[in-house]
Amino acid sequence: MKLLTVAIPCYNSSEYMDKSIRSAISGGDRVEVVVVDDGSSDNSYHVCESYGQKDERIKILKQVNSGASSARNKGLAVAVGEYVCFIDSDDYVEKEYLSSFLVPGLYMNESLLVIQDIRCIAGTSSFLLSYVRSGTGIADAFYGGQIIQYGFPVGKLFNRRIIQENSLSFNVNIHYSEDMVFLLSYINCIEEVYFTCSSCYNYMIDNVGSLSKKYQAYESEILCFTLAVIMT
């Protein structure tokens, strides 16, 4: 059984996919990479398919354009890893990204969400989105609002069994901060959060056309915040 599944939703990211996939598989032999092409109109699917033909660790799926949530859900549906993490198709990770999640106590506590910092890159500049590390309790995850402000799924390690047993998925009716709603749902099912001092995820700010960086309608925003209030 694979230890980790890396799910990558992809839409019109042909110029980024090579770097994104290569960075994902640098994590070792116990890694499975699932790329879901969300109806790209460029060469993204063919770029991904060429990797899938050469490396058995890589699965390439294709669907009609349905959005990032649908693509991530499809990745979760076929994942076989004990744990799951996400990478956006226009971002990339360092070689240590996956191993940095394997913190002390992970195998002793399945109900543990592991979070690491995110490095944001804009041209030649970069800055760190850093989480508070005052403890490992659920309350610490909400201290100062970081878990809400930085609610995206990247930079986090999820237990696939918890996702399956609680029927968790990304809400396809939300296209604004749907990541945060998924995260809050997951946190409702666990007991502990562990903050690492790692920052191996590189979030590329420049590509405003990606699945995770699109502007969405206000109806979607209202639904997102309504659900967030209910869960908190």
Tab-separated table of C-alpha atoms in Angstrom:
chain	number	residue	atom	x	y	z
A	1	MET	CA	0.000	0.000	0.000
A	2	LYS	CA	1.217	3.477	-0.827
A	3	LEU	CA	1.925	5.684	2.153
A	4	LEU	CA	0.969	8.978	0.484
A	5	THR	CA	-1.304	10.044	-2.341
A	6	VAL	CA	-0.643	13.461	-3.855
A	7	ALA	CA	-3.733	14.801	-5.633
A	8	ILE	CA	-3.212	17.493	-8.273
A	9	PRO	CA	-6.218	19.167	-9.946
A	10	CYS	CA	-5.201	20.575	-13.321
A	11	TYR	CA	-6.758	23.127	-15.667
A	12	ASN	CA	-4.875	24.828	-18.527
A	13	SER	CA	-1.569	24.501	-16.710
A	14	SER	CA	0.596	22.977	-19.442
A	15	GLU	CA	3.471	25.356	-18.784
A	16	TYR	CA	3.532	24.462	-15.074
A	17	MET	CA	2.690	20.749	-15.014
A	18	ASP	CA	6.163	19.461	-15.750
A	19	LYS	CA	7.640	21.129	-12.678
A	20	SER	CA	4.637	20.309	-10.500
A	21	ILE	CA	4.602	16.570	-11.300
A	22	ARG	CA	8.369	16.187	-11.102
A	23	SER	CA	8.393	17.825	-7.682
A	24	ALA	CA	5.581	15.539	-6.467
A	25	ILE	CA	7.263	12.282	-7.470
A	26	SER	CA	10.558	13.362	-5.923
A	27	GLY	CA	9.082	12.186	-2.625
A	28	GLY	CA	10.050	8.540	-3.193
A	29	ASP	CA	8.674	5.128	-4.160
A	30	ARG	CA	5.869	5.030	-1.591
A	31	VAL	CA	4.214	8.026	-3.211
A	32	GLU	CA	1.255	7.905	-5.587
A	33	VAL	CA	0.479	10.977	-7.700
A	34	VAL	CA	-3.068	11.425	-9.032
A	35	VAL	CA	-3.505	14.192	-11.607
A	36	VAL	CA	-7.078	15.106	-12.581
A	37	ASP	CA	-7.352	17.198	-15.731
A	38	ASP	CA	-10.473	19.329	-15.418
A	39	GLY	CA	-11.305	19.677	-19.099
A	40	SER	CA	-8.252	21.710	-20.085
A	41	SER	CA	-8.352	23.369	-23.498
A	42	ASP	CA	-4.566	23.565	-23.776
A	43	ASN	CA	-1.962	20.783	-23.868
A	44	SER	CA	-2.137	20.000	-20.140
A	45	TYR	CA	-3.630	16.513	-20.451
A	46	HIS	CA	-1.024	15.362	-22.980
A	47	VAL	CA	1.801	16.707	-20.802
A	48	CYS	CA	0.405	14.758	-17.857
A	49	GLU	CA	-0.279	11.638	-19.905
A	50	SER	CA	3.351	11.462	-20.998
A	51	TYR	CA	4.341	11.192	-17.326
A	52	GLY	CA	1.705	8.561	-16.619
A	53	GLN	CA	3.024	6.371	-19.416
A	54	LYS	CA	6.558	6.484	-18.034
A	55	ASP	CA	5.995	6.165	-14.285
A	56	GLU	CA	3.605	3.688	-12.633
A	57	ARG	CA	3.386	5.920	-9.572
A	58	ILE	CA	1.404	8.467	-11.604
A	59	LYS	CA	-2.309	8.187	-12.455
A	60	ILE	CA	-3.786	10.582	-15.012
A	61	LEU	CA	-7.545	11.148	-15.055
A	62	LYS	CA	-9.668	13.411	-17.225
A	63	GLN	CA	-13.106	14.923	-16.715
A	64	VAL	CA	-15.405	17.518	-18.250
A	65	ASN	CA	-14.660	20.954	-16.819
A	66	SER	CA	-16.372	20.964	-13.404
A	67	GLY	CA	-14.090	23.008	-11.165
A	68	ALA	CA	-11.364	22.432	-8.583
A	69	SER	CA	-13.651	20.828	-5.996
A	70	SER	CA	-14.871	18.191	-8.417
A	71	ALA	CA	-11.314	17.472	-9.570
A	72	ARG	CA	-10.071	17.069	-5.994
A	73	ASN	CA	-13.005	14.787	-5.158
A	74	LYS	CA	-12.157	12.595	-8.134
A	75	GLY	CA	-8.579	12.388	-6.920
A	76	LEU	CA	-9.778	11.363	-3.453
A	77	ALA	CA	-12.068	8.717	-4.964
A	78	VAL	CA	-9.204	6.827	-6.628
A	79	ALA	CA	-6.509	7.480	-4.006
A	80	VAL	CA	-4.935	4.411	-2.381
A	81	GLY	CA	-2.471	6.108	-0.036
A	82	GLU	CA	-2.846	5.900	3.707
A	83	TYR	CA	-2.515	9.676	3.777
A	84	VAL	CA	-3.460	12.354	1.242
A	85	CYS	CA	-2.027	15.768	0.466
A	86	PHE	CA	-2.691	18.257	-2.318
A	87	ILE	CA	-0.650	20.300	-4.763
A	88	ASP	CA	-2.074	22.917	-7.117
A	89	SER	CA	-0.981	22.367	-10.702
A	90	ASP	CA	0.820	25.695	-11.038
A	91	ASP	CA	2.722	25.263	-7.766
A	92	TYR	CA	5.602	22.988	-6.840
A	93	VAL	CA	7.132	21.452	-3.724
A	94	GLU	CA	10.589	20.740	-2.415
A	95	LYS	CA	11.918	17.181	-2.278
A	96	GLU	CA	11.329	17.114	1.490
A	97	TYR	CA	7.668	18.180	1.242
A	98	LEU	CA	6.226	14.720	1.816
A	99	SER	CA	8.800	13.468	4.324
A	100	SER	CA	8.361	16.626	6.421
A	101	PHE	CA	4.797	15.499	7.163
A	102	LEU	CA	6.008	12.303	8.849
A	103	VAL	CA	6.230	13.866	12.297
A	104	PRO	CA	6.710	12.064	15.629
A	105	GLY	CA	3.496	10.436	16.765
A	106	LEU	CA	1.859	10.320	13.328
A	107	TYR	CA	1.615	6.519	13.271
A	108	MET	CA	0.418	6.413	16.868
A	109	ASN	CA	-2.371	8.929	16.322
A	110	GLU	CA	-4.494	8.635	13.196
A	111	SER	CA	-6.589	11.570	14.387
A	112	LEU	CA	-3.811	14.054	13.670
A	113	LEU	CA	-3.801	16.842	11.088
A	114	VAL	CA	-0.263	17.872	10.149
A	115	ILE	CA	0.229	21.436	8.881
A	116	GLN	CA	3.321	23.123	7.508
A	117	ASP	CA	4.045	26.676	6.401
A	118	ILE	CA	3.576	27.901	2.831
A	119	ARG	CA	6.115	29.909	0.851
A	120	CYS	CA	4.393	32.394	-1.465
A	121	ILE	CA	6.343	33.416	-4.542
A	122	ALA	CA	5.633	36.456	-6.732
A	123	GLY	CA	8.287	36.996	-9.359
A	124	THR	CA	11.619	37.405	-7.584
A	125	SER	CA	10.013	38.061	-4.205
A	126	SER	CA	8.706	35.611	-1.637
A	127	PHE	CA	7.223	35.578	1.840
A	128	LEU	CA	6.146	32.942	4.350
A	129	LEU	CA	2.624	32.185	5.520
A	130	SER	CA	3.446	30.943	8.990
A	131	TYR	CA	1.090	29.217	11.419
A	132	VAL	CA	1.197	29.579	15.181
A	133	ARG	CA	3.011	26.713	16.950
A	134	SER	CA	1.992	27.144	20.560
A	135	GLY	CA	0.659	23.614	20.865
A	136	THR	CA	-1.058	20.733	19.173
A	137	GLY	CA	-4.626	21.129	20.363
A	138	ILE	CA	-7.581	22.010	18.153
A	139	ALA	CA	-7.848	25.414	19.847
A	140	ASP	CA	-4.309	26.266	18.760
A	141	ALA	CA	-5.328	25.778	15.138
A	142	PHE	CA	-7.779	28.682	15.447
A	143	TYR	CA	-5.513	30.993	17.453
A	144	GLY	CA	-5.223	34.353	15.695
A	145	GLY	CA	-7.440	33.167	12.848
A	146	GLN	CA	-4.668	31.451	10.878
A	147	ILE	CA	-6.617	28.285	10.143
A	148	ILE	CA	-9.386	30.396	8.592
A	149	GLN	CA	-7.116	32.833	6.773
A	150	TYR	CA	-4.957	30.054	5.360
A	151	GLY	CA	-7.643	27.427	4.926
A	152	PHE	CA	-6.454	25.983	1.628
A	153	PRO	CA	-5.746	22.224	1.509
A	154	VAL	CA	-2.122	22.470	0.366
A	155	GLY	CA	0.556	22.222	3.016
A	156	LYS	CA	-1.557	19.801	5.043
A	157	LEU	CA	-1.579	16.015	5.522
A	158	PHE	CA	-4.970	14.298	5.749
A	159	ASN	CA	-5.743	10.750	6.853
A	160	ARG	CA	-7.679	9.072	4.027
A	161	ARG	CA	-9.555	6.727	6.388
A	162	ILE	CA	-10.997	9.721	8.256
A	163	ILE	CA	-12.095	11.262	4.960
A	164	GLN	CA	-13.756	8.028	3.846
A	165	GLU	CA	-15.432	7.102	7.133
A	166	ASN	CA	-16.930	10.577	7.495
A	167	SER	CA	-17.858	10.910	3.802
A	168	LEU	CA	-15.898	14.156	3.515
A	169	SER	CA	-15.589	15.888	0.169
A	170	PHE	CA	-15.135	19.318	-1.367
A	171	ASN	CA	-18.486	21.059	-1.887
A	172	VAL	CA	-18.925	21.445	-5.647
A	173	ASN	CA	-21.480	24.229	-5.116
A	174	ILE	CA	-18.867	26.476	-3.534
A	175	HIS	CA	-16.150	28.052	-5.651
A	176	TYR	CA	-14.830	30.561	-3.146
A	177	SER	CA	-12.936	29.258	-0.088
A	178	GLU	CA	-14.352	25.765	-0.630
A	179	ASP	CA	-10.999	24.599	0.716
A	180	MET	CA	-11.741	26.171	4.085
A	181	VAL	CA	-15.115	24.424	4.346
A	182	PHE	CA	-13.448	21.062	3.667
A	183	LEU	CA	-10.760	21.816	6.254
A	184	LEU	CA	-13.295	22.766	8.922
A	185	SER	CA	-15.270	19.597	8.196
A	186	TYR	CA	-12.108	17.538	8.599
A	187	ILE	CA	-11.131	19.261	11.847
A	188	ASN	CA	-14.558	18.401	13.258
A	189	CYS	CA	-13.587	14.723	12.864
A	190	ILE	CA	-10.152	14.764	14.523
A	191	GLU	CA	-8.625	15.385	17.930
A	192	GLU	CA	-5.277	17.022	17.344
A	193	VAL	CA	-3.348	19.376	15.048
A	194	TYR	CA	0.428	19.300	14.688
A	195	PHE	CA	2.318	22.316	13.326
A	196	THR	CA	5.700	21.600	11.773
A	197	CYS	CA	8.499	24.106	11.193
A	198	SER	CA	8.767	23.028	7.544
A	199	SER	CA	7.997	25.289	4.581
A	200	CYS	CA	8.433	23.028	1.567
A	201	TYR	CA	5.382	24.157	-0.451
A	202	ASN	CA	5.897	26.896	-3.050
A	203	TYR	CA	2.684	28.768	-3.849
A	204	MET	CA	2.949	30.691	-7.113
A	205	ILE	CA	0.907	33.877	-6.846
A	206	ASP	CA	1.411	35.042	-10.434
A	207	ASN	CA	-0.923	32.589	-12.198
A	208	VAL	CA	-4.312	34.205	-11.505
A	209	GLY	CA	-6.033	31.947	-14.061
A	210	SER	CA	-5.491	28.697	-12.192
A	211	LEU	CA	-8.293	26.617	-10.660
A	212	SER	CA	-7.447	27.742	-7.142
A	213	LYS	CA	-7.087	31.460	-7.905
A	214	LYS	CA	-10.226	32.318	-9.877
A	215	TYR	CA	-12.780	34.967	-8.899
A	216	GLN	CA	-16.217	33.515	-8.234
A	217	ALA	CA	-19.770	34.826	-7.854
A	218	TYR	CA	-21.063	36.268	-4.571
A	219	GLU	CA	-23.660	33.474	-4.181
A	220	SER	CA	-20.788	31.051	-3.782
A	221	GLU	CA	-19.151	33.298	-1.181
A	222	ILE	CA	-22.365	33.510	0.836
A	223	LEU	CA	-22.776	29.714	0.871
A	224	CYS	CA	-19.161	29.273	1.934
A	225	PHE	CA	-19.377	31.618	4.918
A	226	THR	CA	-22.772	30.265	5.956
A	227	LEU	CA	-21.348	26.747	6.198
A	228	ALA	CA	-18.222	28.016	7.932
A	229	VAL	CA	-20.289	29.740	10.649
A	230	ILE	CA	-22.339	26.579	11.192
A	231	MET	CA	-19.235	24.431	11.648
A	232	THR	CA	-17.435	26.835	13.976
